[in-house]
Coordinates of N, CA and C in Angstrom, one line a residue:
X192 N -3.7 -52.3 -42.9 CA -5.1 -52.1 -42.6 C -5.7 -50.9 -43.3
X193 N -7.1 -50.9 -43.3 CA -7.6 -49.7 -44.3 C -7.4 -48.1 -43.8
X194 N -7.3 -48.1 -42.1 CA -6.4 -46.8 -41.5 C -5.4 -46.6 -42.2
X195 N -4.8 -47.0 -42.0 CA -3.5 -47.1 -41.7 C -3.2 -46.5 -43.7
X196 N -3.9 -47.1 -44.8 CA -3.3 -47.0 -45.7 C -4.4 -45.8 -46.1
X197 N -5.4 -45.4 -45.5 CA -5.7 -44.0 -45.8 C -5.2 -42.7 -45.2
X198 N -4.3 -43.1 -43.8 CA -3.5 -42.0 -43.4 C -2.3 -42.1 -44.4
X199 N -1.8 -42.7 -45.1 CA -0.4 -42.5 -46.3 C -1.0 -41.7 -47.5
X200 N -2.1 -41.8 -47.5 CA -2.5 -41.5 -49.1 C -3.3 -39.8 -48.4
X201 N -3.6 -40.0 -46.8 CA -3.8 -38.1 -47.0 C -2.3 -37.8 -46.3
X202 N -1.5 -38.6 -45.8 CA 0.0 -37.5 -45.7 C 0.5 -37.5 -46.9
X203 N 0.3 -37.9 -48.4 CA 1.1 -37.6 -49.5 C 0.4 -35.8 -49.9
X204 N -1.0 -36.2 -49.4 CA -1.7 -35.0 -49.7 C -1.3 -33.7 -49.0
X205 N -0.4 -33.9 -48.4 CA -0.1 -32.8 -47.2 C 1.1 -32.3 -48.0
X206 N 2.0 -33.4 -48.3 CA 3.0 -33.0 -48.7 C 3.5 -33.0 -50.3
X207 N 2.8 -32.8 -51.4 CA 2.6 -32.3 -52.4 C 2.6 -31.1 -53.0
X208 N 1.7 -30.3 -52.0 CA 1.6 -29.0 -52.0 C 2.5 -28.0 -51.8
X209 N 3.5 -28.3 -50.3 CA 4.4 -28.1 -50.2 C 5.7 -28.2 -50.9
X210 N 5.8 -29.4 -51.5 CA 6.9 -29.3 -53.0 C 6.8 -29.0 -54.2
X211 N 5.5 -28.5 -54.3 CA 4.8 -27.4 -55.0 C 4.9 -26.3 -55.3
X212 N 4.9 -25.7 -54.3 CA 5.1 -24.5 -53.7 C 6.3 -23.9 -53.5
X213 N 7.5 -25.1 -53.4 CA 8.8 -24.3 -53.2 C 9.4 -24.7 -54.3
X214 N 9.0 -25.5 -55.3 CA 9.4 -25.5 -56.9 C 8.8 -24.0 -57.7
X215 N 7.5 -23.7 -57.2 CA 7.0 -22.4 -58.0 C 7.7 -21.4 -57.2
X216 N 8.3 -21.2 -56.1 CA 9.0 -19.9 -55.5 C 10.4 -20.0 -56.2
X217 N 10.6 -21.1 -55.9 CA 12.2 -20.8 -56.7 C 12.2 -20.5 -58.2
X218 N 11.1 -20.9 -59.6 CA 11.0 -20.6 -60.5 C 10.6 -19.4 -60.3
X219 N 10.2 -18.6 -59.9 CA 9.4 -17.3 -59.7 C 10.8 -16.6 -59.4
X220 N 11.6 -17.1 -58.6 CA 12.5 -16.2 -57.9 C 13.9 -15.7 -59.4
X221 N 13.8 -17.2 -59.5 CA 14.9 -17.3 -60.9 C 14.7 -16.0 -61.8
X222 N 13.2 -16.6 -62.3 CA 12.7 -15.5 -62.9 C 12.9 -14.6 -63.0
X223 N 12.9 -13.9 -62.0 CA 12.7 -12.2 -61.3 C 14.1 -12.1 -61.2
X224 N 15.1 -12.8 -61.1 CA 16.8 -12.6 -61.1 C 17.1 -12.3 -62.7
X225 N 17.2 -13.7 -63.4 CA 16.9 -13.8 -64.9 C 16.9 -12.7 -65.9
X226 N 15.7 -12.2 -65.4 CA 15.4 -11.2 -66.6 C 15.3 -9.5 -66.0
X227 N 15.9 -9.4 -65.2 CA 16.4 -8.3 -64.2 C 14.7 -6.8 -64.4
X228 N 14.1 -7.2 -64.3 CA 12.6 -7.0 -64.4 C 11.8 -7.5 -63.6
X229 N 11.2 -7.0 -63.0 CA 10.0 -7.8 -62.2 C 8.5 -7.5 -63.1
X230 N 8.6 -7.9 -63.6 CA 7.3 -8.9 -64.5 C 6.1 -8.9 -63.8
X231 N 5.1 -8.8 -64.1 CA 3.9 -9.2 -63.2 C 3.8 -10.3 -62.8
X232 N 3.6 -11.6 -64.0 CA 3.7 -12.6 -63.8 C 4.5 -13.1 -62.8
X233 N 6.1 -12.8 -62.9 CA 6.8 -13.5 -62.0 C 6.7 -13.2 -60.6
X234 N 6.3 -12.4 -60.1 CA 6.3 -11.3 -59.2 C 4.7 -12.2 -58.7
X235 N 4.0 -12.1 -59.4 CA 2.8 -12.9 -58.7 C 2.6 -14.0 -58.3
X236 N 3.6 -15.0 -59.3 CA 4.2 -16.3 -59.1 C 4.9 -16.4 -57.8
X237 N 5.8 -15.4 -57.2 CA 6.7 -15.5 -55.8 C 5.7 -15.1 -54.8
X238 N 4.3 -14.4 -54.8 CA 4.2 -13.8 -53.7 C 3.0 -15.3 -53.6
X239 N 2.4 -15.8 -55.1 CA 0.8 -16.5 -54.6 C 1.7 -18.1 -54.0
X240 N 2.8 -18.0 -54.4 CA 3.9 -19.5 -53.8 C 3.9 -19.1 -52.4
X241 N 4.7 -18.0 -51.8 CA 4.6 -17.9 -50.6 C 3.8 -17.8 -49.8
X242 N 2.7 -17.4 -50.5 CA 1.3 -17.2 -48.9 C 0.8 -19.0 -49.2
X243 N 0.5 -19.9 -50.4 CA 0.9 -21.0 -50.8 C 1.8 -21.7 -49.6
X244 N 3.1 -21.7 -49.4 CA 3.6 -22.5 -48.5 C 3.3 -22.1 -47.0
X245 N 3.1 -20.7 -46.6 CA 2.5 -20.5 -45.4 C 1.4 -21.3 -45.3
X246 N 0.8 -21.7 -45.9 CA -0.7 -22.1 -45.5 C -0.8 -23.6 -45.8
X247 N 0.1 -24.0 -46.2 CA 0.4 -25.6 -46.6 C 1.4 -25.9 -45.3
X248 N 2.1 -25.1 -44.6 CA 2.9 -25.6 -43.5 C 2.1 -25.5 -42.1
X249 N 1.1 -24.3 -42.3 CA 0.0 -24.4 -41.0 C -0.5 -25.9 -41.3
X250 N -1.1 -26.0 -42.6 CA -2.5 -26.8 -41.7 C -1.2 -28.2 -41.9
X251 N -0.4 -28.5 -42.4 CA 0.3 -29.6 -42.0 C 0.9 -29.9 -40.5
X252 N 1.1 -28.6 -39.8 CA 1.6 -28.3 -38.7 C 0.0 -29.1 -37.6
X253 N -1.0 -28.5 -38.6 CA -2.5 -28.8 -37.3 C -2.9 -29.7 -37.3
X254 N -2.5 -30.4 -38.5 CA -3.0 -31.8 -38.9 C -2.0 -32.4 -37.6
X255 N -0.6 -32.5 -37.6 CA 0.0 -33.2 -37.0 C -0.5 -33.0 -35.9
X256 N -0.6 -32.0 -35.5 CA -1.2 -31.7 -34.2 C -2.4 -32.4 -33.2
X257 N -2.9 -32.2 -34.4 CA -4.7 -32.6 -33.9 C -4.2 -34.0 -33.8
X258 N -3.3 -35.0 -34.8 CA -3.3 -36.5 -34.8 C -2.8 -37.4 -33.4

């Protein structure tokens, strides 16, 4: 049904971000091991991933919630 196949196409939307997010933390983290430097870049990359997955696991958490 047309529910049904627009709730799959916004739970991909939920969870995209999320695997997003913990691909760029772990590159960020590497990073920052890697080249024994904290870099701006890398260093900006770990912290804007992290407030990034806090905020992609709330509103996934509200979404489920509210549903």
């Amino acid at each position: 049904t047309r529910r049904s196949s627009d709730l799959a196409v916004f739970c991909w939307l939920l969870v995209i971000p999320i695997v997003c997010t913990i691909a760029g933390l772990i590159m960020g983290i590497i990073s920052l091991v890697k080249t024994g430097q904290h870099s701006g870049v890398a260093l900006a990359g770990v912290i804007v991933s992290a407030i990034s997955l806090v905020l992609s696991v709330i509103f996934t958490l509200l979404y489920i919630l509210v549903l």
